[in-house]
XYZ file of C-alpha atoms in Angstrom:
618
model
C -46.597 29.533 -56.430
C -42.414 29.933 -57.449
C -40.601 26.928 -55.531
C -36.978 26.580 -56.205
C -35.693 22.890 -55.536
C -31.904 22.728 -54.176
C -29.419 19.486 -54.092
C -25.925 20.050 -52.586
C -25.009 16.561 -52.768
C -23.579 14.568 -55.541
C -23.784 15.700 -58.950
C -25.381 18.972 -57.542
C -28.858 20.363 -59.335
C -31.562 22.816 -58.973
C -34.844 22.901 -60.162
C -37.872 25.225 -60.374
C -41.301 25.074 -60.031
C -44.779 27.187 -61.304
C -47.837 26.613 -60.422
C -47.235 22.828 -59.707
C -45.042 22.481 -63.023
C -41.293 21.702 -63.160
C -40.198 24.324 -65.649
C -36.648 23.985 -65.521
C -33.354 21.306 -64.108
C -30.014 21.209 -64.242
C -26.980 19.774 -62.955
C -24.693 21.957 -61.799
C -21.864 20.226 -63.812
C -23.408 21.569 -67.106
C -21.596 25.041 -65.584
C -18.598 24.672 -63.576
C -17.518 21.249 -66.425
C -16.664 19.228 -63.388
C -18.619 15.570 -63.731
C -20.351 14.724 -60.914
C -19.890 18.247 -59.312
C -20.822 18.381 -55.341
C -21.569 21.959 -54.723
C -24.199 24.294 -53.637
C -25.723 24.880 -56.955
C -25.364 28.465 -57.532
C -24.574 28.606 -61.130
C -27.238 26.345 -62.089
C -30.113 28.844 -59.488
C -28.798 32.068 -61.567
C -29.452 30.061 -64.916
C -32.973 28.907 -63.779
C -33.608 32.094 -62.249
C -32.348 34.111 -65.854
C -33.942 31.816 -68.305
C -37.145 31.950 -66.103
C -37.893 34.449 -63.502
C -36.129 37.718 -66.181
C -33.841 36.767 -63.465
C -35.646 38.215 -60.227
C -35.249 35.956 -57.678
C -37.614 37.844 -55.207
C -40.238 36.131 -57.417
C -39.635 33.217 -55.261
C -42.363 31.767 -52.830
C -40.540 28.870 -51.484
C -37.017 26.942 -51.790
C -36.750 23.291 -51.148
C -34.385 21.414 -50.032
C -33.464 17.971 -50.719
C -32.176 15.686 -47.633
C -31.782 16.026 -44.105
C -27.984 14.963 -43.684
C -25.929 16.106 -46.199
C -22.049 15.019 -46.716
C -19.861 17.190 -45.686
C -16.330 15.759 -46.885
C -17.838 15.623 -50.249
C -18.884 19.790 -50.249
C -14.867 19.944 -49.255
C -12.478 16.886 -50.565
C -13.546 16.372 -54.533
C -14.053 12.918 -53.736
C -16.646 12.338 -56.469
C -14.875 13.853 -58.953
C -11.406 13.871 -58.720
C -10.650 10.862 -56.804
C -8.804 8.175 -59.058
C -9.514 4.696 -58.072
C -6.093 4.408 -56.439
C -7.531 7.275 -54.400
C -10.291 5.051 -53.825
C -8.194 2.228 -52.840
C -6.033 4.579 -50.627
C -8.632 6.073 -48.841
C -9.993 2.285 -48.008
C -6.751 1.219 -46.565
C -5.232 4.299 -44.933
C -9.344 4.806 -42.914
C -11.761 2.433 -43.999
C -9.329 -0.356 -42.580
C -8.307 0.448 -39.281
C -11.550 1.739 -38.221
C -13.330 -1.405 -38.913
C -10.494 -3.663 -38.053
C -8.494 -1.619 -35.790
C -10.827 0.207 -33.873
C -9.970 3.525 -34.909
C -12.011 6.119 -34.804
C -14.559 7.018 -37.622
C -13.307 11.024 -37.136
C -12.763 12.143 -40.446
C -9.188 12.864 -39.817
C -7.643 11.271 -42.899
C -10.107 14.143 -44.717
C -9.151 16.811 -42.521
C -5.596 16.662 -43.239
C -6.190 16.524 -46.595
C -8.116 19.547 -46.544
C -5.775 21.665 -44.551
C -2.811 20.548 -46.826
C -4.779 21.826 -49.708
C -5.230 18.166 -51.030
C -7.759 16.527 -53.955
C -9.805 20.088 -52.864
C -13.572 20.611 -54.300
C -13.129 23.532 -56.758
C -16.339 25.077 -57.232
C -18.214 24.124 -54.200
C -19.922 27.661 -53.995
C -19.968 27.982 -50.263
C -17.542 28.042 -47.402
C -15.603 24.702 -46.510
C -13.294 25.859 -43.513
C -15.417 24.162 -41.110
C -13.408 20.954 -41.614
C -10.301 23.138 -39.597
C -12.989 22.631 -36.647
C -12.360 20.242 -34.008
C -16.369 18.811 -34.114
C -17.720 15.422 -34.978
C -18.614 14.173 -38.253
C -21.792 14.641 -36.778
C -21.460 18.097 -35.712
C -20.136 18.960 -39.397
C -22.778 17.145 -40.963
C -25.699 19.135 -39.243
C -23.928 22.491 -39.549
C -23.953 22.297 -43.167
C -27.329 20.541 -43.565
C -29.200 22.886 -41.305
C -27.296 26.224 -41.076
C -24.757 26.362 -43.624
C -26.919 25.519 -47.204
C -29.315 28.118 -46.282
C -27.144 30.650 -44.557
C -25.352 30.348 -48.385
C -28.691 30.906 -49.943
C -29.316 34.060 -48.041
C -26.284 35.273 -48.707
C -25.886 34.941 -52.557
C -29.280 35.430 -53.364
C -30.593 37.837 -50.726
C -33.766 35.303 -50.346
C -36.205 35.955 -47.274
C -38.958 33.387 -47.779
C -38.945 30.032 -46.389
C -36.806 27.144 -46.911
C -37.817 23.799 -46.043
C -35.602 20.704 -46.046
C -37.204 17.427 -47.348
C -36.416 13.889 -46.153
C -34.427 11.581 -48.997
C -36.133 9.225 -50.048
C -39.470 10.638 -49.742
C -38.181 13.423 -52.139
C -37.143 10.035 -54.634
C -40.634 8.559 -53.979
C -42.395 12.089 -55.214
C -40.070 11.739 -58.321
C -41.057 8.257 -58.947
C -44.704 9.013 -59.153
C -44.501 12.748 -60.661
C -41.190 12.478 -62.613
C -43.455 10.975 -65.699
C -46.922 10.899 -67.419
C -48.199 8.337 -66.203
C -51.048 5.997 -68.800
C -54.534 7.114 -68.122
C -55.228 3.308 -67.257
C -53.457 3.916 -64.158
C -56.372 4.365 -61.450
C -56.227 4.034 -57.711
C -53.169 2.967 -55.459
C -49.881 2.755 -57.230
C -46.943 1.392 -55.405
C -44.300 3.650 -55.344
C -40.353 2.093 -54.180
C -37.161 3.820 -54.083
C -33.592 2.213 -53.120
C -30.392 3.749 -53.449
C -26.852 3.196 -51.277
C -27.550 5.281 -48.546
C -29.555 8.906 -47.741
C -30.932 9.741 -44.314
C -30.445 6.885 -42.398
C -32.094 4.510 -45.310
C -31.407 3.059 -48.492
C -35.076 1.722 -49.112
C -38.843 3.006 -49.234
C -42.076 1.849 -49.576
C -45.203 4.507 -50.116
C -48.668 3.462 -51.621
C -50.524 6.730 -54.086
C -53.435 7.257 -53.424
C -55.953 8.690 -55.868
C -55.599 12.189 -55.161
C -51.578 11.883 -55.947
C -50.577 11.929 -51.877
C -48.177 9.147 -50.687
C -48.525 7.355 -47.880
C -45.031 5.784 -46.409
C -45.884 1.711 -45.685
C -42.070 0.548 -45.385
C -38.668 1.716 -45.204
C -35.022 1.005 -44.038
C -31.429 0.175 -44.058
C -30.872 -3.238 -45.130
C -31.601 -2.993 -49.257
C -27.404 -3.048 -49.577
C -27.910 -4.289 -53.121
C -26.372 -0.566 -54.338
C -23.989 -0.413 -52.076
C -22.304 -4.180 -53.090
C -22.976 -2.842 -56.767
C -20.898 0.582 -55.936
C -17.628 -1.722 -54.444
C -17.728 -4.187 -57.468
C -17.194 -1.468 -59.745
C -14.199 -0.629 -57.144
C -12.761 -3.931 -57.266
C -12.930 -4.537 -60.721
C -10.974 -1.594 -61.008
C -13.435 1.382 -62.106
C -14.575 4.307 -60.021
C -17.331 3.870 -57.681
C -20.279 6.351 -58.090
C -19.361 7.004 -61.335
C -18.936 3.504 -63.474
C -21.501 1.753 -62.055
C -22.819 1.450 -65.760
C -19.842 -0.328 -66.991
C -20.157 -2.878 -64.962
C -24.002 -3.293 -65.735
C -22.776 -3.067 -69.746
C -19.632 -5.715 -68.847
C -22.429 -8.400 -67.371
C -23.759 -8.810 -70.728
C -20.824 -10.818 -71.792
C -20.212 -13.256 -69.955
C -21.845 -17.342 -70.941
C -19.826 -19.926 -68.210
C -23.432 -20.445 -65.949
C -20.997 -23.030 -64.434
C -18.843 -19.998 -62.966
C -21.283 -17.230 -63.106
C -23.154 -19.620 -60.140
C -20.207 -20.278 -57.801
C -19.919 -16.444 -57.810
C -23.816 -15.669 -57.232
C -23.567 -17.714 -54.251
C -21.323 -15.518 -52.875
C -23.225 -12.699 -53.341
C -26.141 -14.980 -52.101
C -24.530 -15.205 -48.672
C -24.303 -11.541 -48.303
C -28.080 -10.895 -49.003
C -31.316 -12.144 -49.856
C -35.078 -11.466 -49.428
C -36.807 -13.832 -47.841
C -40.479 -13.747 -46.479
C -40.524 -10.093 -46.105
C -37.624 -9.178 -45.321
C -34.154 -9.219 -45.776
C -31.664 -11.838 -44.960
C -27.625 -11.834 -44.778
C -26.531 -15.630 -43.941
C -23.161 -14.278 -44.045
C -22.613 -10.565 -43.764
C -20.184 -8.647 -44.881
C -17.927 -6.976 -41.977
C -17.080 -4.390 -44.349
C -17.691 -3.528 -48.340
C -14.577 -3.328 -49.825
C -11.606 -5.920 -48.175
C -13.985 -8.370 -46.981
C -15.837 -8.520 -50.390
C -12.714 -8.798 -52.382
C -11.316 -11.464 -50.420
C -14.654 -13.637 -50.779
C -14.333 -12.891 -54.666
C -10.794 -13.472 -55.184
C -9.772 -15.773 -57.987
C -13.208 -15.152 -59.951
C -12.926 -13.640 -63.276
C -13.973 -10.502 -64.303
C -16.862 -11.280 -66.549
C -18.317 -13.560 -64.022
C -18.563 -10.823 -61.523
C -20.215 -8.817 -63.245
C -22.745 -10.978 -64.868
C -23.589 -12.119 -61.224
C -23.446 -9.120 -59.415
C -25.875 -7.923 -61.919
C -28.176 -10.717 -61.457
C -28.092 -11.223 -58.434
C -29.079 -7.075 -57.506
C -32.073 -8.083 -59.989
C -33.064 -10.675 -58.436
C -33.037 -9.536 -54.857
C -34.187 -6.321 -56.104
C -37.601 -8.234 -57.681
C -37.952 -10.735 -54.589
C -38.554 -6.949 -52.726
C -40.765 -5.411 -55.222
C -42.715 -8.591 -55.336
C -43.327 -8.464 -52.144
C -44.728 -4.981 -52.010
C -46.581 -5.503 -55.198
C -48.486 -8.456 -53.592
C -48.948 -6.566 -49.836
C -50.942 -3.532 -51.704
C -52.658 -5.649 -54.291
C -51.031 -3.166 -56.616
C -49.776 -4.108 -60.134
C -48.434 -0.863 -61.195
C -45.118 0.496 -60.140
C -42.709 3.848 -59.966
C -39.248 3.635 -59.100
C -36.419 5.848 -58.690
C -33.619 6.229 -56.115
C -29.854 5.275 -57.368
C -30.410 1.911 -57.958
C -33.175 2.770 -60.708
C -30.350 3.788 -62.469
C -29.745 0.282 -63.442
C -31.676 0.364 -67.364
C -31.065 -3.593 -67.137
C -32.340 -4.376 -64.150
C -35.381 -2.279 -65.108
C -36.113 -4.495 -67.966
C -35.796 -7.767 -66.107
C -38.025 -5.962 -63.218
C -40.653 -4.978 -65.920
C -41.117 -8.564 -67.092
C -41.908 -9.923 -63.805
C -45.629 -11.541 -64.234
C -46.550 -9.606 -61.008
C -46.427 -6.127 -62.646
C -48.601 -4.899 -65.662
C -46.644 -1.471 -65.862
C -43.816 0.490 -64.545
C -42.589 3.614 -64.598
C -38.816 4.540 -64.246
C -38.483 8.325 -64.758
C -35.396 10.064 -66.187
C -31.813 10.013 -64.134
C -33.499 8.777 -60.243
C -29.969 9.127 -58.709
C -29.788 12.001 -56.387
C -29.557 14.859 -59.151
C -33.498 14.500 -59.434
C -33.394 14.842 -56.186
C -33.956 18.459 -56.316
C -37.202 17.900 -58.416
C -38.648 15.510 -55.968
C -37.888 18.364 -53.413
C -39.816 20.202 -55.838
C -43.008 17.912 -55.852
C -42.763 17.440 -51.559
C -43.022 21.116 -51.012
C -46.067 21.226 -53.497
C -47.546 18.679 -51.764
C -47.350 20.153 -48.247
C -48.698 23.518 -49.971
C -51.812 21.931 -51.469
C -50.734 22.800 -55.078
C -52.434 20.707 -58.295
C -49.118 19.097 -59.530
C -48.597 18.144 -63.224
C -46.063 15.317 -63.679
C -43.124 15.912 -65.712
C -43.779 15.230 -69.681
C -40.143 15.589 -71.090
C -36.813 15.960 -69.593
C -35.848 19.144 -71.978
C -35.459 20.838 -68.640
C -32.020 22.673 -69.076
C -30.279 25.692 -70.807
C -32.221 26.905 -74.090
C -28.887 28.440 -75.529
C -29.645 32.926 -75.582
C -29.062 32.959 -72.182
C -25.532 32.888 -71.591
C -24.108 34.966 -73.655
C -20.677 34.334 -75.080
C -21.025 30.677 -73.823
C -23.677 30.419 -76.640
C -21.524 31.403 -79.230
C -19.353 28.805 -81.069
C -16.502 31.006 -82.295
C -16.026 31.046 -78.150
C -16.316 27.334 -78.020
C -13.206 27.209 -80.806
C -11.230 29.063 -79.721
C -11.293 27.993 -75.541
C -9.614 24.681 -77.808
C -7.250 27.054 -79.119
C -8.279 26.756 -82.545
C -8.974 29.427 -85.349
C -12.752 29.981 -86.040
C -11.464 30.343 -89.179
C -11.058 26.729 -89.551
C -14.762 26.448 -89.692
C -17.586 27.554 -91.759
C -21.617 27.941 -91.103
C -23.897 26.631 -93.596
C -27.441 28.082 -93.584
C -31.002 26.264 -93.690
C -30.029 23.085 -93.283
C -33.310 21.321 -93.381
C -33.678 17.593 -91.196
C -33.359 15.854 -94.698
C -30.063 17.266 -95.355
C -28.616 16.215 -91.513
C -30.066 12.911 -92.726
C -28.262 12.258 -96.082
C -25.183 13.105 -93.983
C -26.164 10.199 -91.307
C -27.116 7.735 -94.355
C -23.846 8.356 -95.813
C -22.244 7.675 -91.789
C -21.132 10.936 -91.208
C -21.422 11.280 -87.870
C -23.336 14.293 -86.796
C -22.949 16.508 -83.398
C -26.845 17.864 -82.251
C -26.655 20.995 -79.634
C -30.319 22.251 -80.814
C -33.244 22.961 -78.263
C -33.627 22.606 -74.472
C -30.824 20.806 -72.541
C -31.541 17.213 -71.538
C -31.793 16.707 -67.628
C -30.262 13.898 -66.336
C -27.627 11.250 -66.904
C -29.051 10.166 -71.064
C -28.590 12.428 -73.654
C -32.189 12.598 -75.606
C -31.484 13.603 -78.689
C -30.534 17.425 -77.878
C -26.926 17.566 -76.572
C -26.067 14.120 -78.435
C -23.490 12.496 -80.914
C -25.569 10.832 -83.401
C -24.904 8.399 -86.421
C -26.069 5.260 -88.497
C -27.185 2.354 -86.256
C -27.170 -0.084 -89.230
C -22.950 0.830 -90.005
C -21.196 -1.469 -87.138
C -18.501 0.781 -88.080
C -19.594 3.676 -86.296
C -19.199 1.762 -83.077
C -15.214 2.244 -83.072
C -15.130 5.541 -85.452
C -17.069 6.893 -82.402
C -15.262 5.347 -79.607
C -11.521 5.872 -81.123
C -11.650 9.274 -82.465
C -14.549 10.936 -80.052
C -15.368 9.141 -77.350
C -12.233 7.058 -76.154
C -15.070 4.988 -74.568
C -14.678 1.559 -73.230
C -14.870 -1.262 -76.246
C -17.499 -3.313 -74.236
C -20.141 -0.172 -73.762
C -23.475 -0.221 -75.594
C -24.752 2.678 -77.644
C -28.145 3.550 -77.384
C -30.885 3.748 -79.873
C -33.275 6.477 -80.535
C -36.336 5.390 -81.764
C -39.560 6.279 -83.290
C -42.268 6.092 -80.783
C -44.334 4.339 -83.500
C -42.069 2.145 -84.738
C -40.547 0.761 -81.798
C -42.532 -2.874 -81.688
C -40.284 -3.248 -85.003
C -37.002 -3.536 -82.532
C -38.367 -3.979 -79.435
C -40.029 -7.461 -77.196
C -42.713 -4.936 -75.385
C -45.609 -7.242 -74.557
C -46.840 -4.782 -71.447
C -46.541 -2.125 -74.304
C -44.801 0.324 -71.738
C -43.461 3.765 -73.379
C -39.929 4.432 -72.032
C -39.081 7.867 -73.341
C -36.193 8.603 -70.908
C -33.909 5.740 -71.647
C -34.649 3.992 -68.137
C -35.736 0.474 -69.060
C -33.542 -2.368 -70.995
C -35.481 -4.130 -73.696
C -34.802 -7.833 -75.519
C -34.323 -7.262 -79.441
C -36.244 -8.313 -82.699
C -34.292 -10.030 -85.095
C -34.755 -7.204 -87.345
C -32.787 -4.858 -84.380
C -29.861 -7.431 -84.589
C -30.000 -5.913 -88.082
C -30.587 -2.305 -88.809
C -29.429 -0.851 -85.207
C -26.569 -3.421 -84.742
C -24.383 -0.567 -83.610
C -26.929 0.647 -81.296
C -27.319 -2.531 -79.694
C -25.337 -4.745 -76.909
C -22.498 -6.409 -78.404
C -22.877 -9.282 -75.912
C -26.697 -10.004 -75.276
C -28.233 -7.453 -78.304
C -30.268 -6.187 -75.695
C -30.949 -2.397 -75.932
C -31.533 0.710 -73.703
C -33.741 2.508 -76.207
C -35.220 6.280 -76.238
C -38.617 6.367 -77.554
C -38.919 9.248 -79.635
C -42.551 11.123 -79.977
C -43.011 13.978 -82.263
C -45.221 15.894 -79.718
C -42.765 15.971 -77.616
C -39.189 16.576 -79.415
C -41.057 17.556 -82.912
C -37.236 18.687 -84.233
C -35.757 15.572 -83.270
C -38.520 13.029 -84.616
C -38.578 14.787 -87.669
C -34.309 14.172 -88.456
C -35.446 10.325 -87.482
C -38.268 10.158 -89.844
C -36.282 11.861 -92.406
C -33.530 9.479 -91.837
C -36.262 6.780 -92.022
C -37.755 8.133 -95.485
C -33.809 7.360 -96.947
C -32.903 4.302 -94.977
C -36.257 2.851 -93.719
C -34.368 2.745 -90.772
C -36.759 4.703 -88.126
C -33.783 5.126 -85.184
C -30.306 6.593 -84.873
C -27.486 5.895 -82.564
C -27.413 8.192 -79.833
C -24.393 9.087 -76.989
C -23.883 12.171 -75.494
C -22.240 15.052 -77.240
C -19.397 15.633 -74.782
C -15.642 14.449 -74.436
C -14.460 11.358 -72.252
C -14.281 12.254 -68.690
C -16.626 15.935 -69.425
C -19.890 16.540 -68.104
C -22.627 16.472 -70.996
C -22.408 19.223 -73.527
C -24.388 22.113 -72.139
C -24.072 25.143 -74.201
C -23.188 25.743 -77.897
C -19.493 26.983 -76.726
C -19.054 23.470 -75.220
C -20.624 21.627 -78.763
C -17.794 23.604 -80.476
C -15.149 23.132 -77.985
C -15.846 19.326 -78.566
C -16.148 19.432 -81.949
C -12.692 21.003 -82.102
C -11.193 18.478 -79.676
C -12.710 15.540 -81.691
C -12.734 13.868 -84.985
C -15.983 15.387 -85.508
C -16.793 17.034 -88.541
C -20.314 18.676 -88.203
C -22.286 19.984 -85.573
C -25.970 20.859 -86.077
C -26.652 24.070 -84.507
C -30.092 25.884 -83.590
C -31.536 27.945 -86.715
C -31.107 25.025 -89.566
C -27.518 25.916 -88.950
C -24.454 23.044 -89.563
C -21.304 24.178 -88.380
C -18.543 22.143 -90.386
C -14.495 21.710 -90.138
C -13.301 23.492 -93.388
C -10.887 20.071 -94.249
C -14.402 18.232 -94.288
C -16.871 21.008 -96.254
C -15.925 18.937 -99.812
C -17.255 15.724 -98.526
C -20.188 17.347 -96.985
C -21.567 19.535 -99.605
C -20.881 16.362 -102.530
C -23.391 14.330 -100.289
C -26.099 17.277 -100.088
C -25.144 17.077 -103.723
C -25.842 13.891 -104.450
């Protein structure tokens, strides 16, 4: 059986199914280079349907859709995307505010006008928005687009009979959590499976106990896990954009050492919510997330926000999941939902004495959403299901045509592919004499990454040990915030070497934070937090990226360093990298030099080819 998995939500993906495995997934941002693009995914269906199905779509058994209640400002006003956080700010005074202190009514009108004055409009949404010129409730807009207009769009594009089925939220995260990774063979029996996120369907939490045979039986649910939600407005009122920079706050906690002020502000967050006996408690709620919260954390610094927002989402977050853990008995746990997202958290959740082993598979926001759509409809058609081994689930470059040509790439930056020259059979050793010598080296080779971490395969890679890479990347190719961790990609067998991993869990999909080794504070010192030297690390095994653990062994072999700094190959503000067009484009845009190509192939700036060739020289 063919099942095509559909999410027209934030950060918009498909994914496709055969015989019970997930063949293919991408974000439909890779295409239309819009981050966070809300859309119904049509240029990411005709990829997965080219690179898979010789691009016959009547191949198709079923499509599967991921939530009951989608958004539909978000399908019309680009508020993921294109909203500023003065937008943000804007759009909480001018509606947020009177309809929660006014009494105004929550009728979308403020999004309306905006629409029909041609305002902050979602470019490549791939389906008709003029129902916001209709006089219905939110309501009425948000089930005409959930259960007519998605699939009506479908039908129309694609000219696909079969059936569609639409799949509640969070159960769609909870079949992710269990089937979005291998999980250990020592895993037998019930395995409690949570998800949490800031809203979808009517919840933001869920509890389901696996049973043997891989089916999921719901025990808990509901609407009162707010911990994302706070998380999304501190990002707001620390001045970053919510549902997008989430992360910086997580990497700005790290930082902060006054426990004397860091507890004044945990308090606060204290009185908004706890758990507490099985359940959770708010001794002072919030009347609303954004002016409310602000006021109660006015005159606290920045630093101590974050370090106790973070710790405090932890904390509440493990007070749940202990809970659960000690209602089923269970000592084994998968995660996902948007608030898995949260690599620290995932670390401090892992070394809770009540769990022996987690698993937090790759990018559990709502983009895998249409993979746990996937696994649901696979389910409810009795198919054997084999959980996701890698997340090299995107473009293979060959199928797009001029997109996966660089001279294409060059000159959409209006530059000269003269200006560049290709160097043949370049072996891993030679990629890793460049690294050793901290060149830093642009990767577009193999499968597209899913998800939010770049693996290895659409990534920006250089010297971990060189602290110097850490601005060379950030001014001249990233413009990335100074306080932001890299990320190191390391050996699968040589991670105990960096890594405090008593429960010996493999985290190939850079989900779970990790406490350092001295000898990490040393040779990946780049790749490491600044603040706390913690790390977010990719476990690298050669069966499953054989290409990529070979340039880190031969990197290894020169340096004895077995890891490389990894960050995605992409511009600030761009979508990850997807074809090699978009590699070139960035090189060209950037103070990169190289880019490794598929083939053995280096692409280098001409003004650079001296200094590269004298160090294969050497």
């Amino acid at each position: 059986m063919i099942i095509l998995g559909l999410h027209c939500g934030h950060n918009s993906s498909a994914a496709l199914m055969k015989d019970g495995v997930i063949v293919g997934a991408v974000q439909e941002e890779r295409f239309t280079k819009c981050k966070n693009q809300v859309a119904f995914p049509e240029k990411s269906i005709r990829n997965l349907v080219d690179a898979h199905l010789g691009g016959d779509i009547s191949l198709l058994d079923h499509v599967a859709m991921f939530t009951k209640n989608v958004d539909p400002i978000g399908l019309a006003i680009s508020r993921y995307s294109d909203f500023s956080v003065l937008d943000h700010i804007n759009e909480n005074k001018e509606y947020w505010k009177p309809v929660f202190y006014d009494s105004a009514v929550n009728d979308g009108k403020y999004w309306r006008d905006m629409y029909v004055n041609g305002e902050k409009l979602n470019q490549n949404q791939g389906l008709d928005t003029d129902y916001m010129k209709s006089s219905g409730s939110l309501e009425d807009l948000t089930r005409y687009v959930s259960d007519e207009l998605r699939i009506a769009t479908l039908r129309d594009k694609f000219r696909f009979g079969g059936p569609c089925s639409i799949y509640d939220h969070h159960y769609c995260h909870a079949t992710y959590a269990l089937y979005g990774s291998k999980l250990p063979q020592v895993i037998q029996g019930e395995t409690l499976v949570l998800t949490a996120d800031s809203w979808g369907d009517g919840q933001n939490w869920s509890a389901y106990l696996s049973d043997e045979q891989g089916r999921l039986n719901k025990i808990g649910g509901g609407k009162d896990h707010s911990v994302a939600r706070v998380y999304r407005f501190v990002t707001l009122i620390l001045g970053m954009k919510p549902n997008e920079h989430e992360y910086k706050v997580m990497g700005l906690s790290g930082y902060s050492r006054h426990s004397k002020y860091t507890r004044a502000v945990e308090d606060i967050f204290d009185e908004i919510l706890t758990f507490e006996n099985g359940i959770f408690v708010s001794p002072k709620p919030l009347k609303e997330s954004y002016f409310d919260l602000k006021e109660r954390l006015e005159g606290h610094r920045f630093d101590n926000i974050a370090f106790a927002v973070q710790n405090w989402a932890t904390r509440v977050t493990g007070d749940w999941m202990k809970y659960w853990l000690e209602k089923t008995s269970s000592r084994n746990v998968c995660f996902s939902g948007g608030l898995s997202m949260n690599i620290k958290s995932n670390g401090d959740l892992l070394s809770l004495p009540e769990i022996d082993w987690m698993s937090v598979p790759a990018s559990g926001g709502d983009e895998s959403g249409s993979i746990g759509a996937c696994f649901a409809a696979a389910i409810e058609e009795g198919e054997t299901i084999t959980p996701i081994k890698s997340a090299y689930l995107g473009h293979v470059n060959g199928v797009m045509g001029e997109e996966d040509k660089w001279q294409f790439g060059v000159q959409a930056a209006n530059d000269d592919p003269d200006n560049y020259l290709e160097l043949q059979n370049i072996e891993a050793k030679g990629l890793a004499k460049l690294l050793a010598n901290n060149v830093i080296v642009a990767r577009c080779v193999g499968p597209m990454e899913f998800g939010a971490r770049a693996l290895g395969n659409r990534s920006i890679l250089a010297n971990p040990s060189d602290v110097g890479n850490l601005k060379r990347i950030n001014d001249a190719i990233k413009n990335r915030d100074f306080w932001m961790p890299f990320t190191p990609s390391i050996l699968k067998e040589d991670t105990d070497l960096y890594l405090l991993n008593p429960k010996k869990v493999v985290s190939p999909f850079m989900t779970i934070g990790f406490e350092t080794t001295d000898r990490a504070k040393r040779d990946l010192i780049a790749a490491v937090h600044p603040g706390d030297f913690s790390a977010r690390p990719q476990f690298v095994s050669k069966e499953i990226n054989p290409e990529y653990w070979e340039l880190i062994h031969a990197f290894k072999e020169i340096t004895d360093v077995p890891a490389l700094l990894n960050t995605s190959l992409n511009l600030h503000g761009d979508p990850m990298n997807c074809s090699i067009a978009d590699a070139a484009r960035t090189l060209s845009l950037s103070a990169l030099e190289v880019l490794a190509l598929p083939g053995e192939r280096l692409l280098v700036k001409k003004d650079a080819l001296e200094k590269v060739e004298s160090i294969f020289e050497a």
